[in-house]
Tab-separated table of C-alpha atoms and ligand atoms in Angstrom:
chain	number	residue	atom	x	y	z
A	1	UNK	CA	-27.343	-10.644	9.970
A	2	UNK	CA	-30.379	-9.140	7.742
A	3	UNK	CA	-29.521	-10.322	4.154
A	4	UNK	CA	-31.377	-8.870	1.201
A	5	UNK	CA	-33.437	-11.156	-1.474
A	6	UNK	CA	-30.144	-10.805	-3.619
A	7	UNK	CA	-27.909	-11.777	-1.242
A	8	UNK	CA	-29.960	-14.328	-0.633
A	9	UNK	CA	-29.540	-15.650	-3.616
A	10	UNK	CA	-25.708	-15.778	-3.672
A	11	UNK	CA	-25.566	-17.373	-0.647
A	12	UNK	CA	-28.034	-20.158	-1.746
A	13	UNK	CA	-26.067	-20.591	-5.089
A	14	UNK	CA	-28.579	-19.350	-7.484
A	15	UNK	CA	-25.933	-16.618	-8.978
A	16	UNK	CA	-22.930	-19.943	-9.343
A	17	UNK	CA	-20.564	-21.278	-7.614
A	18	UNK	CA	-17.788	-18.727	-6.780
A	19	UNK	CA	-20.441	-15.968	-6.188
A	20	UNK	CA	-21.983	-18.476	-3.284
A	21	UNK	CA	-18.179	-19.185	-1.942
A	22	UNK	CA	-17.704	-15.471	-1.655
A	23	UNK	CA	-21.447	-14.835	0.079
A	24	UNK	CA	-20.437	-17.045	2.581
A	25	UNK	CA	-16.877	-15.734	3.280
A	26	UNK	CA	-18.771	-11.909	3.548
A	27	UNK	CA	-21.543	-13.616	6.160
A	28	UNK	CA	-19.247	-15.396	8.573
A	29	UNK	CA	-17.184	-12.072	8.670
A	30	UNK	CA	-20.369	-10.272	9.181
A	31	UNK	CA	-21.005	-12.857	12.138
A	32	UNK	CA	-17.610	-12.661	13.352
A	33	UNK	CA	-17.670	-8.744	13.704
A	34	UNK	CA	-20.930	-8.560	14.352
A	35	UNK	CA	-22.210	-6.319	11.022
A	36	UNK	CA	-26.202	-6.136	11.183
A	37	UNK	CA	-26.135	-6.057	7.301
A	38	UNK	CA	-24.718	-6.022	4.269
A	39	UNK	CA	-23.402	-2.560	2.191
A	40	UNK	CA	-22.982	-1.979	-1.390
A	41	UNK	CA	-19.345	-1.340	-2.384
A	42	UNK	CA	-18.286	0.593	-5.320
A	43	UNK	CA	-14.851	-0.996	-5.862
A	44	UNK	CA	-11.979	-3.608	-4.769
A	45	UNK	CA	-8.524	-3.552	-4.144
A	46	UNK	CA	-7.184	-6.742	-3.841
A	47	UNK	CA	-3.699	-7.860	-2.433
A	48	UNK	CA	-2.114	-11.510	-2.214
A	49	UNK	CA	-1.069	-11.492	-5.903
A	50	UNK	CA	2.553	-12.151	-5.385
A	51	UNK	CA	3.219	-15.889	-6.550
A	52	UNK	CA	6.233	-15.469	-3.623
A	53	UNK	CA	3.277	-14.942	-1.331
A	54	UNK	CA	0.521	-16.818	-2.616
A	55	UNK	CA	1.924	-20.456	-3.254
A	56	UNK	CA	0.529	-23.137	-4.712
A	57	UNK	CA	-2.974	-23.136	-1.986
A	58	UNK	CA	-3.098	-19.678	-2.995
A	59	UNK	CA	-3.295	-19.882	-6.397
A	60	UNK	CA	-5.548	-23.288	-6.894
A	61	UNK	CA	-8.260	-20.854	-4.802
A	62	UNK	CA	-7.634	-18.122	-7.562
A	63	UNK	CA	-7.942	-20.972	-10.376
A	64	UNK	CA	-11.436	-22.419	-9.120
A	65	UNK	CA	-12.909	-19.370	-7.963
A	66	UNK	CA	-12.297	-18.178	-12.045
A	67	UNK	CA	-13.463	-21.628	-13.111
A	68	UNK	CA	-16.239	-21.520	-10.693
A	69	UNK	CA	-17.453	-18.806	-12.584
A	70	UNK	CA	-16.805	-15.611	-10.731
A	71	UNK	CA	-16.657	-12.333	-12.074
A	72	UNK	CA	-16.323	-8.679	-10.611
A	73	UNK	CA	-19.359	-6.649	-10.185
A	74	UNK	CA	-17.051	-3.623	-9.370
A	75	UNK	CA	-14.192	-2.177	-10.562
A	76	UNK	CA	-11.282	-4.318	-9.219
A	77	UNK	CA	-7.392	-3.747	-9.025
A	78	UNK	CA	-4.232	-5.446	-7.959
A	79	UNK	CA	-1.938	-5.115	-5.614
A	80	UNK	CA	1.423	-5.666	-6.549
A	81	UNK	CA	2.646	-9.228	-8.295
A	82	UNK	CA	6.116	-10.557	-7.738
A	83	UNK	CA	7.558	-9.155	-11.270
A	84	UNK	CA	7.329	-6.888	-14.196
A	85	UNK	CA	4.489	-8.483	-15.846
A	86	UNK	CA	6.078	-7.549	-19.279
A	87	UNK	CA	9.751	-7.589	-18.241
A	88	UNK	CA	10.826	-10.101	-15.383
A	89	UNK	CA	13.322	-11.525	-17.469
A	90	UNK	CA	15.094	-7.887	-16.797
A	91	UNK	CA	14.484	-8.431	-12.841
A	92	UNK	CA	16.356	-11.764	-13.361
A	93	UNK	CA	13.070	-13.777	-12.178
A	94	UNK	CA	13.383	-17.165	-13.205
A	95	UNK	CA	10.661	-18.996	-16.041
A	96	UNK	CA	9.107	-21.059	-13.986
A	97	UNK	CA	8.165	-18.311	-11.336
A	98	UNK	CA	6.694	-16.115	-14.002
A	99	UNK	CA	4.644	-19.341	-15.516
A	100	UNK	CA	2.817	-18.971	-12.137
A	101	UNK	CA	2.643	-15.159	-11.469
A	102	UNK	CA	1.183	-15.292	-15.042
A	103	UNK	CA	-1.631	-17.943	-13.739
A	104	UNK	CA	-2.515	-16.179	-11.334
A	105	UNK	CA	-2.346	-12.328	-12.870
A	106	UNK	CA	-4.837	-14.964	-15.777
A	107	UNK	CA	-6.587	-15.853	-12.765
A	108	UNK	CA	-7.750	-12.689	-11.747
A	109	UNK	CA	-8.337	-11.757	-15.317
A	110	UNK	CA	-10.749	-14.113	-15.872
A	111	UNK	CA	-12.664	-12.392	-13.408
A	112	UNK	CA	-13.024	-9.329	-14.731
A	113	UNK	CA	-10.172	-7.927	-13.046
A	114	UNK	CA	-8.388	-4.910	-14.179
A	115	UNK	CA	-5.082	-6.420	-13.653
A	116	UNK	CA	-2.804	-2.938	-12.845
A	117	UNK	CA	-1.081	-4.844	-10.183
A	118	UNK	CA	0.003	-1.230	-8.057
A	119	UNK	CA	-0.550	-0.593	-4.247
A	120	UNK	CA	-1.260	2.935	-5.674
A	121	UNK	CA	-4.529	2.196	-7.233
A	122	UNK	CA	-5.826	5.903	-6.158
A	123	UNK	CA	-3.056	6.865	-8.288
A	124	UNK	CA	-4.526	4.981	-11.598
A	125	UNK	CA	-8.243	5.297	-11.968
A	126	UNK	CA	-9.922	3.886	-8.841
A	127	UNK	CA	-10.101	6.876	-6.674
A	128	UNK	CA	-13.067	6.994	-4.378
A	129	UNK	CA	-14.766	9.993	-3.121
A	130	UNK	CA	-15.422	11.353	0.452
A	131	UNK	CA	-18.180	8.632	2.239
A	132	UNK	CA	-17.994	6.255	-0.597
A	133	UNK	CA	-17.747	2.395	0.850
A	134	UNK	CA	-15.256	0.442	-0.589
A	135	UNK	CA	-13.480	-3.050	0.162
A	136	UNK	CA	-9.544	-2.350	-0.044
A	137	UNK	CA	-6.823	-4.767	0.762
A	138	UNK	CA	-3.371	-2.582	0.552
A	139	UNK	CA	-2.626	-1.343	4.091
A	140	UNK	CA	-0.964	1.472	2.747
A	141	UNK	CA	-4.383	2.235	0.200
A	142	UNK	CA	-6.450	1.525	3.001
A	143	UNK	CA	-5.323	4.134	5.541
A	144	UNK	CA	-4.778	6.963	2.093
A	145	UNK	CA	-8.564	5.577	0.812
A	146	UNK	CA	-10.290	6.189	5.004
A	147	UNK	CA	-7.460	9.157	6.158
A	148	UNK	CA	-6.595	11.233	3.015
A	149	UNK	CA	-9.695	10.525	0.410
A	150	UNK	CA	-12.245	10.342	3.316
A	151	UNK	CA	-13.986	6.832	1.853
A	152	UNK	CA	-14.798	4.378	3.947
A	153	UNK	CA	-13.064	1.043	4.415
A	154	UNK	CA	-12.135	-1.699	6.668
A	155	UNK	CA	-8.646	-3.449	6.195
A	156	UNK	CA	-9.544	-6.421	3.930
A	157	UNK	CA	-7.621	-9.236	3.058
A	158	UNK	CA	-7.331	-11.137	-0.026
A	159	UNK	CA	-10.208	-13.364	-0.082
A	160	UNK	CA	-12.642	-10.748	1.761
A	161	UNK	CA	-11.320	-8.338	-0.870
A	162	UNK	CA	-12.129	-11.005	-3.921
A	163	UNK	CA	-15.522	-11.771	-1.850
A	164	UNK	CA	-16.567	-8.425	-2.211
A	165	UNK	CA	-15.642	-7.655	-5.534
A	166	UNK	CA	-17.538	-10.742	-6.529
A	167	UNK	CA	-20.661	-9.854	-5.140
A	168	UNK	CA	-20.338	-6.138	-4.633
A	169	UNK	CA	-21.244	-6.449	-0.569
A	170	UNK	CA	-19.187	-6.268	2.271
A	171	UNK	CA	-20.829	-6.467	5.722
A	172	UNK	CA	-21.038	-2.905	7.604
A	173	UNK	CA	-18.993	-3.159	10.368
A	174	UNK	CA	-15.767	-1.552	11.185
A	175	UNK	CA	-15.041	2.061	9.049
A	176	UNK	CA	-17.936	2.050	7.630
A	177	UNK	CA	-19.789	2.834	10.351
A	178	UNK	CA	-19.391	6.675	11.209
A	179	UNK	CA	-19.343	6.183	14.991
A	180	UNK	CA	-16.220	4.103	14.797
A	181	UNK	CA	-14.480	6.810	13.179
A	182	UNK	CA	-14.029	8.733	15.906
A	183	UNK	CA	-10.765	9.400	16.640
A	184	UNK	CA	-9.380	7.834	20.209
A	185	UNK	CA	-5.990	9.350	20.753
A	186	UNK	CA	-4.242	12.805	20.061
A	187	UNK	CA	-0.705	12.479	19.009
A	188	UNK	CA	1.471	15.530	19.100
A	189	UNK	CA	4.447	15.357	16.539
A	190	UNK	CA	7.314	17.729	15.266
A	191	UNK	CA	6.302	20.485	13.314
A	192	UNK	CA	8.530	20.027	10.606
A	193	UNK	CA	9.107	17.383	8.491
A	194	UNK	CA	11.105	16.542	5.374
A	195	UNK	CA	10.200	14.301	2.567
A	196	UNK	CA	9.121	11.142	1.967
A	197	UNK	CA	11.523	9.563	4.500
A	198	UNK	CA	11.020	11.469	7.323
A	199	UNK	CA	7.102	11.230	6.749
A	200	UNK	CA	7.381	7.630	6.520
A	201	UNK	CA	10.006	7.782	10.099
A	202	UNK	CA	7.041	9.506	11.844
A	203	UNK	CA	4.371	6.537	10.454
A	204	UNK	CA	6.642	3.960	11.898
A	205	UNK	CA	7.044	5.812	15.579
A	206	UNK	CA	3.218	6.953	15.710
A	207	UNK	CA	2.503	3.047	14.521
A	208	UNK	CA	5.132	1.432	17.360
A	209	UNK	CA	3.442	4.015	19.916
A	210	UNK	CA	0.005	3.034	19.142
A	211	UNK	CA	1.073	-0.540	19.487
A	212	UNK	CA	2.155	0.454	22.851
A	213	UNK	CA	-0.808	2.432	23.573
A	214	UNK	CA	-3.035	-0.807	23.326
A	215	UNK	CA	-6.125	0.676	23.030
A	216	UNK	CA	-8.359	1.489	19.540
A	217	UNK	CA	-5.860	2.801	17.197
A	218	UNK	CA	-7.364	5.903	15.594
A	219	UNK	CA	-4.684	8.829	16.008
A	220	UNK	CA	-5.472	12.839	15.577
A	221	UNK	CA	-2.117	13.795	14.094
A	222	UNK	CA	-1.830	17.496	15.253
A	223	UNK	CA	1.606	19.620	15.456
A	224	UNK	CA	2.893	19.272	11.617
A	225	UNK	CA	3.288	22.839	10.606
A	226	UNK	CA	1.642	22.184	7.020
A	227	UNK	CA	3.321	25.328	5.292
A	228	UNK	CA	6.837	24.272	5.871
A	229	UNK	CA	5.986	20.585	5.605
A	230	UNK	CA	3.795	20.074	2.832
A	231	UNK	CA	1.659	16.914	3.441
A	232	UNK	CA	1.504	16.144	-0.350
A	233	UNK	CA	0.513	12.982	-2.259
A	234	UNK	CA	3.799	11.574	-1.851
A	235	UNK	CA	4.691	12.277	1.792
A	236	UNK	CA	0.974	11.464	2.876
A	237	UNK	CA	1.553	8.066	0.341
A	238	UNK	CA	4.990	6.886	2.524
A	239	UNK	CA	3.142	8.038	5.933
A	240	UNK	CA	0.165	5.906	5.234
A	241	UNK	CA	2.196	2.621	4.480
A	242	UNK	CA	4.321	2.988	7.456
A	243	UNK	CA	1.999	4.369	10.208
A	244	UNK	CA	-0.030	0.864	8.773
A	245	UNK	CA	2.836	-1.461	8.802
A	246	UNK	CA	4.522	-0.499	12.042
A	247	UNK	CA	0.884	-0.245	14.225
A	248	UNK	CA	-1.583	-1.746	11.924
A	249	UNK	CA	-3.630	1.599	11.631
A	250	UNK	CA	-6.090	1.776	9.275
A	251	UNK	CA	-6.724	5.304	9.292
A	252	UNK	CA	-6.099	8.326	11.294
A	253	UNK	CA	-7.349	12.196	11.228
A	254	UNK	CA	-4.830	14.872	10.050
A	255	UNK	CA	-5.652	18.612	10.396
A	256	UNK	CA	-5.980	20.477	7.131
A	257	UNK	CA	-5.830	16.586	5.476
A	258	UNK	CA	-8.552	14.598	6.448
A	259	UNK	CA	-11.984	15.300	5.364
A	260	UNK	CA	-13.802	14.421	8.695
A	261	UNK	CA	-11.305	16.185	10.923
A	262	UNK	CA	-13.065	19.087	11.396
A	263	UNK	CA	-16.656	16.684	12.721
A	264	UNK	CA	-14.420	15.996	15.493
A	265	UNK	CA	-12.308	17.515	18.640
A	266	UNK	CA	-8.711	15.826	19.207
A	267	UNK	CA	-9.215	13.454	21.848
A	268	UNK	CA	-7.965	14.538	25.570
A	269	UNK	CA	-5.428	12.174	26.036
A	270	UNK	CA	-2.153	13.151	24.128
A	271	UNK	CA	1.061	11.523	23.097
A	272	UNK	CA	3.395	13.463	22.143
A	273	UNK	CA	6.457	12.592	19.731
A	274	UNK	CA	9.501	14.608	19.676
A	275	UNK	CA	11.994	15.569	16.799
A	276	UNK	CA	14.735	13.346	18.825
A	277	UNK	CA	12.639	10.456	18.574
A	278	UNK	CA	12.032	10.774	14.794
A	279	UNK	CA	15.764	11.123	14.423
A	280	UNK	CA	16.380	8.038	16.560
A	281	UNK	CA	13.790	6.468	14.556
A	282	UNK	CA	15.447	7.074	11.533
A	283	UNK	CA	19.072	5.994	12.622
A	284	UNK	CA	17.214	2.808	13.682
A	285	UNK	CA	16.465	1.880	9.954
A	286	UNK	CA	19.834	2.346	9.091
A	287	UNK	CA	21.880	-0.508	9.654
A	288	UNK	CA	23.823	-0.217	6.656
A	289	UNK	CA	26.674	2.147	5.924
A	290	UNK	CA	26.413	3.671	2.171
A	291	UNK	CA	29.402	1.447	1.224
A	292	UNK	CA	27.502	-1.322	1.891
A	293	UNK	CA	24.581	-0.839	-0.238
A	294	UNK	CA	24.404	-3.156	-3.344
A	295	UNK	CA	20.693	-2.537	-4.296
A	296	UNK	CA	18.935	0.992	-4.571
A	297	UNK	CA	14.590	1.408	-4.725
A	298	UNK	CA	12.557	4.007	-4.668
A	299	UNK	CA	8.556	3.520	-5.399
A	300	UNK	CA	7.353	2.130	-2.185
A	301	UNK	CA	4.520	2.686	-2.091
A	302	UNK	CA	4.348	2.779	-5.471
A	303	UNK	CA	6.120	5.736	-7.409
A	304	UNK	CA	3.685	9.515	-8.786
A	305	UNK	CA	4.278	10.693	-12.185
A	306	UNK	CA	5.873	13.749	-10.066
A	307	UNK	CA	8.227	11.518	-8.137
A	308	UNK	CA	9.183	9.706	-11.564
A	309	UNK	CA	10.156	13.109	-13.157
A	310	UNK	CA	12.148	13.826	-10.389
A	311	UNK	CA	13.889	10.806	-10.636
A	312	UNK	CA	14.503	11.695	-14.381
A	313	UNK	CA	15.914	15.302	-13.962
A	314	UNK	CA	18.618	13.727	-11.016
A	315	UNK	CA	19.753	11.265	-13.562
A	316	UNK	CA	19.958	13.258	-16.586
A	317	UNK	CA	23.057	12.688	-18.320
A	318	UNK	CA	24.200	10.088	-15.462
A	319	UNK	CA	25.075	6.131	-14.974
A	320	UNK	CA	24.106	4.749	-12.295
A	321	UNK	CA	26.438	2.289	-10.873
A	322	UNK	CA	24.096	0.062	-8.170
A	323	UNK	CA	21.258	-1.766	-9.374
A	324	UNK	CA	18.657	0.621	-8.951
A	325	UNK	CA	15.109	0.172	-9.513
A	326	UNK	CA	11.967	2.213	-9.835
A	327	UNK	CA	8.842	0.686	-8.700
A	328	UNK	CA	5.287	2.518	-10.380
A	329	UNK	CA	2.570	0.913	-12.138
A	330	UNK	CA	2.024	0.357	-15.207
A	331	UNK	CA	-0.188	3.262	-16.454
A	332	UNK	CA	2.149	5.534	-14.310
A	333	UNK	CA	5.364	3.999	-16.667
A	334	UNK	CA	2.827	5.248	-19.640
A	335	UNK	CA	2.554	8.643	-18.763
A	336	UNK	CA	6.454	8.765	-17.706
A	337	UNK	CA	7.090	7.081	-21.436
A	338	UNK	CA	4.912	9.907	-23.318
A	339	UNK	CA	6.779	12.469	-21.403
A	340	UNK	CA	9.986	11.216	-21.886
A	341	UNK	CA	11.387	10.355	-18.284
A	342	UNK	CA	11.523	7.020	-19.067
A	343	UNK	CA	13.885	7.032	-21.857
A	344	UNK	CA	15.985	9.387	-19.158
A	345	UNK	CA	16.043	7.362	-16.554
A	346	UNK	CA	16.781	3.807	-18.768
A	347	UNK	CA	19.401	5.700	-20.507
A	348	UNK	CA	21.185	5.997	-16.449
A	349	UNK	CA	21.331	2.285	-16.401
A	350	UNK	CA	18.342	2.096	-13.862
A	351	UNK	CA	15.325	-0.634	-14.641
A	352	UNK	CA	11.669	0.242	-14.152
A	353	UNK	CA	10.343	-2.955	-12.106
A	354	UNK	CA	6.462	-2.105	-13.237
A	355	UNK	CA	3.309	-4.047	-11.620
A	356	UNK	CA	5.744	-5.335	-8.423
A	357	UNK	CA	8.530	-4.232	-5.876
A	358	UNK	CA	11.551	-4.369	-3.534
A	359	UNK	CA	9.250	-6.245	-1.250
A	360	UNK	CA	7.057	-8.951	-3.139
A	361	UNK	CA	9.557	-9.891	-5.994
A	362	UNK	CA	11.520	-13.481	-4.747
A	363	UNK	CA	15.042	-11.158	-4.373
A	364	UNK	CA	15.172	-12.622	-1.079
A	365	UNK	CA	19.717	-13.128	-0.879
A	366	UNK	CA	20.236	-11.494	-4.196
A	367	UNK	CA	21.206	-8.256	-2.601
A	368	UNK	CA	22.750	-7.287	0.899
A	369	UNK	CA	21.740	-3.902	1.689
A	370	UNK	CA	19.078	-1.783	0.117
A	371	UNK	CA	18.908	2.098	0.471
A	372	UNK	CA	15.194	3.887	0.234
A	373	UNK	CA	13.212	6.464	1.163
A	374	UNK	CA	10.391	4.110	2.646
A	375	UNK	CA	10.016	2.939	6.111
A	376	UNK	CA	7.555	0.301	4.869
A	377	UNK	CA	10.571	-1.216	2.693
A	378	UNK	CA	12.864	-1.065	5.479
A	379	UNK	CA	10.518	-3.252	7.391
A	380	UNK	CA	10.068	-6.157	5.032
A	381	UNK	CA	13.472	-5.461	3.454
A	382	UNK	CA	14.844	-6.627	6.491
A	383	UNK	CA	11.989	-9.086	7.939
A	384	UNK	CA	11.379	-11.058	4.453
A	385	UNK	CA	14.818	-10.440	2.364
A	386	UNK	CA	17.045	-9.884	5.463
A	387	UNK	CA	18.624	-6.909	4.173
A	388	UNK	CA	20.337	-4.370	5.524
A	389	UNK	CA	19.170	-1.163	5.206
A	390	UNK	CA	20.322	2.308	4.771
A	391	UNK	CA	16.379	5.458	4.593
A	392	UNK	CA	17.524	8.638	3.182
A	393	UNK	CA	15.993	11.347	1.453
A	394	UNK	CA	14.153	10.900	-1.695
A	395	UNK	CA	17.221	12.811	-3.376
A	396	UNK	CA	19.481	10.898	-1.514
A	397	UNK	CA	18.524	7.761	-2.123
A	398	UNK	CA	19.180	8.456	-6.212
A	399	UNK	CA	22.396	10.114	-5.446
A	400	UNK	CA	23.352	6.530	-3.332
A	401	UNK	CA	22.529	4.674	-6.438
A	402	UNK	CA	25.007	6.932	-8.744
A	403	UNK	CA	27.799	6.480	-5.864
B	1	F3S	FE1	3.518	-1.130	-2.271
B	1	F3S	FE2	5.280	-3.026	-2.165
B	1	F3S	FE3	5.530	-0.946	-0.627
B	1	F3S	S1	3.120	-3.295	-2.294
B	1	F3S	S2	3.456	-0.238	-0.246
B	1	F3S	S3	5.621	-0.951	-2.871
B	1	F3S	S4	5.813	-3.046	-0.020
């Protein structure tokens, strides 16, 4: 791989310690994929920052790569941590778990880090533009950053994340390259959808048939009649995290959605997806019956100022009578504070878990069933926490909580 004078440099040491550690991780995954050079990112999104994920190895890399000097060259956020930053006592986390989330959110800080700790970061200030390359870790981001905001990234992990936030280069391989864009498969789906949940039902069955399919997963989603089925923020949000989790897609191409979808014909070979199967799909992540549930989310991936205010106007007036909480981050719970909803929805009994969620925090036998309106949560709900679970509507799901 062609390196410039600069990068160079950070590979040689001359710009410290933790800038050479993260050349070299960005050059062997340049040699591993095969990237001819090096690209200038514009920002980082950076997951692994939940203590219940990261352990001990995890954090001792965050420690010395802070000590070591490192700092972000552009702008950085965080994925989720493993509580409410401010209020884990709340979440009943114990002290000595939050002594290390803390380390490590300090960590990060260090680094120049803006620690919003959100899988939503498009949602809170770092929003690329169409063709802008970025280095994103959040599946869920990833495939809304290459499918919905048209920039270009591959799906990172932590440390290749950190890497290129440290040295603002990621090699150009993978989505960044235009050619590899191209979509590979058309996939024919109902034309009407409803909501987050059934959104999030059709990202799970397009992800297990693309998993099936074998071959480069880059869908053309065609069918969805988008008059009657909006794809807004919020369903696109809960489609993106599923369609990733369930067949590891980093983006697809949506008529009337994504920005390149018009530079290229769907693909001849089809797969088509039929409104049984979405139904089926949805029964399938319902293994709980309503009496069951014990624990109640919504805000995964994480929670709109829209979405919040709807939350607030269903529990106006209301207790809730489930623990029930509502996952955003923390500049989101701002804006839902100066308008009000917050003091709404506290008043129901219901507890904002900020900066985290359902998924990262250590809840893993404090509940047994969880309703939601996210396939993504049903996935890990039930592979980490091994919960039951119970996907309804986005009105639903608040309606199971006042039960
Ligand atoms: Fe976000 Fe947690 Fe879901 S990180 S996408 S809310 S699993």
């Amino acid at each position: 791989m062609q390196l410039t004078s600069l990068q160079q440099e950070m590979l040689t040491g001359q710009h410290g310690h933790s800038t050479r550690k993260a050349m070299e991780i960005l050059a062997t995954l340049g040699e591993i994929y095969g990237a001819e050079r090096m690209i200038p990112v514009s920002s980082a999104q950076i997951a692994g920052v939940s203590y219940d994920n990261l352990g001990e190895a995890g954090l001792h890399f965050l420690a010395e790569m802070a000590a070591g000097g490192g700092q972000a060259r552009v702008l950085t956020t965080l994925n989720p941590a493993g509580m409410d930053v401010e209020n884990w006592e709340r979440m009943g986390i114990s002290a000595d778990f939050a002594a290390q989330q803390q380390r490590v959110i300090e960590a990060f800080a260090r680094m120049g880090v803006v620690t919003t700790c959100s899988c939503t970061p498009y949602l809170t200030g770092n929003v690329p533009h169409y063709g802008e390359h970025i280095a994103w870790a959040e599946s869920s981001a990833v495939c809304y950053a290459n499918s919905v905001l048209g920039a270009r990234t591959n799906r990172e992990g932590g440390p290749s994340a950190l890497a290129a936030a440290l040295t603002g280069f990621t090699p150009a391989y993978g989505l960044h390259i235009a050619e590899n864009r191209r979509p590979t498969v058309t996939m024919q789906v109902p034309a009407r959808l409803a909501g987050t949940a059934e959104f999030g039902a059709l990202g799970k069955l397009t992800g297990e048939r693309l998993e099936q399919y074998g071959k480069e997963r880059l869908p053309y989603i065609t069918g969805i009649d988008l008059d009657r089925s909006p794809a807004s923020l919020e369903n696109l949000k809960s489609f993106c995290a599923s369609i990733a989790t369930y067949g590891g897609v980093a983006m697809f191409h949506m008529r009337g959605v994504t920005p390149e979808a018009t530079l290229f014909p769907p693909p001849n070979e089809i797969i088509t997806i039929s409104r049984e199967e979405l139904d089926a799909a949805l029964k399938e992540m319902s293994d709980a019956v309503p009496e069951e549930v014990d624990f109640v989310s919504l805000g995964c991936p994480h929670l709109s100022l829209a979405e919040i205010a709807r939350i607030a106007q269903l529990l106006e007036g209301k207790k809730v009578k489930k623990t029930f909480w509502i996952t955003t981050a923390r500049p989101t719970k701002q804006m839902a504070d100066m308008a009000g909803y917050t003091q709404t929805i506290e008043a129901s009994g219901a507890i904002f878990a900020v900066d985290t969620c359902c998924v990262v925090a250590p809840i893993r036998g404090r509940f047994h069933a969880l309703a939601t309106d996210s396939a993504k949560a049903c996935y890990y709900a039930a592979a980490k926490h091994k919960f039951k679970t119970l996907i309804r509507s986005f009105d639903e799901v608040v309606e199971e909580a006042l039960r």
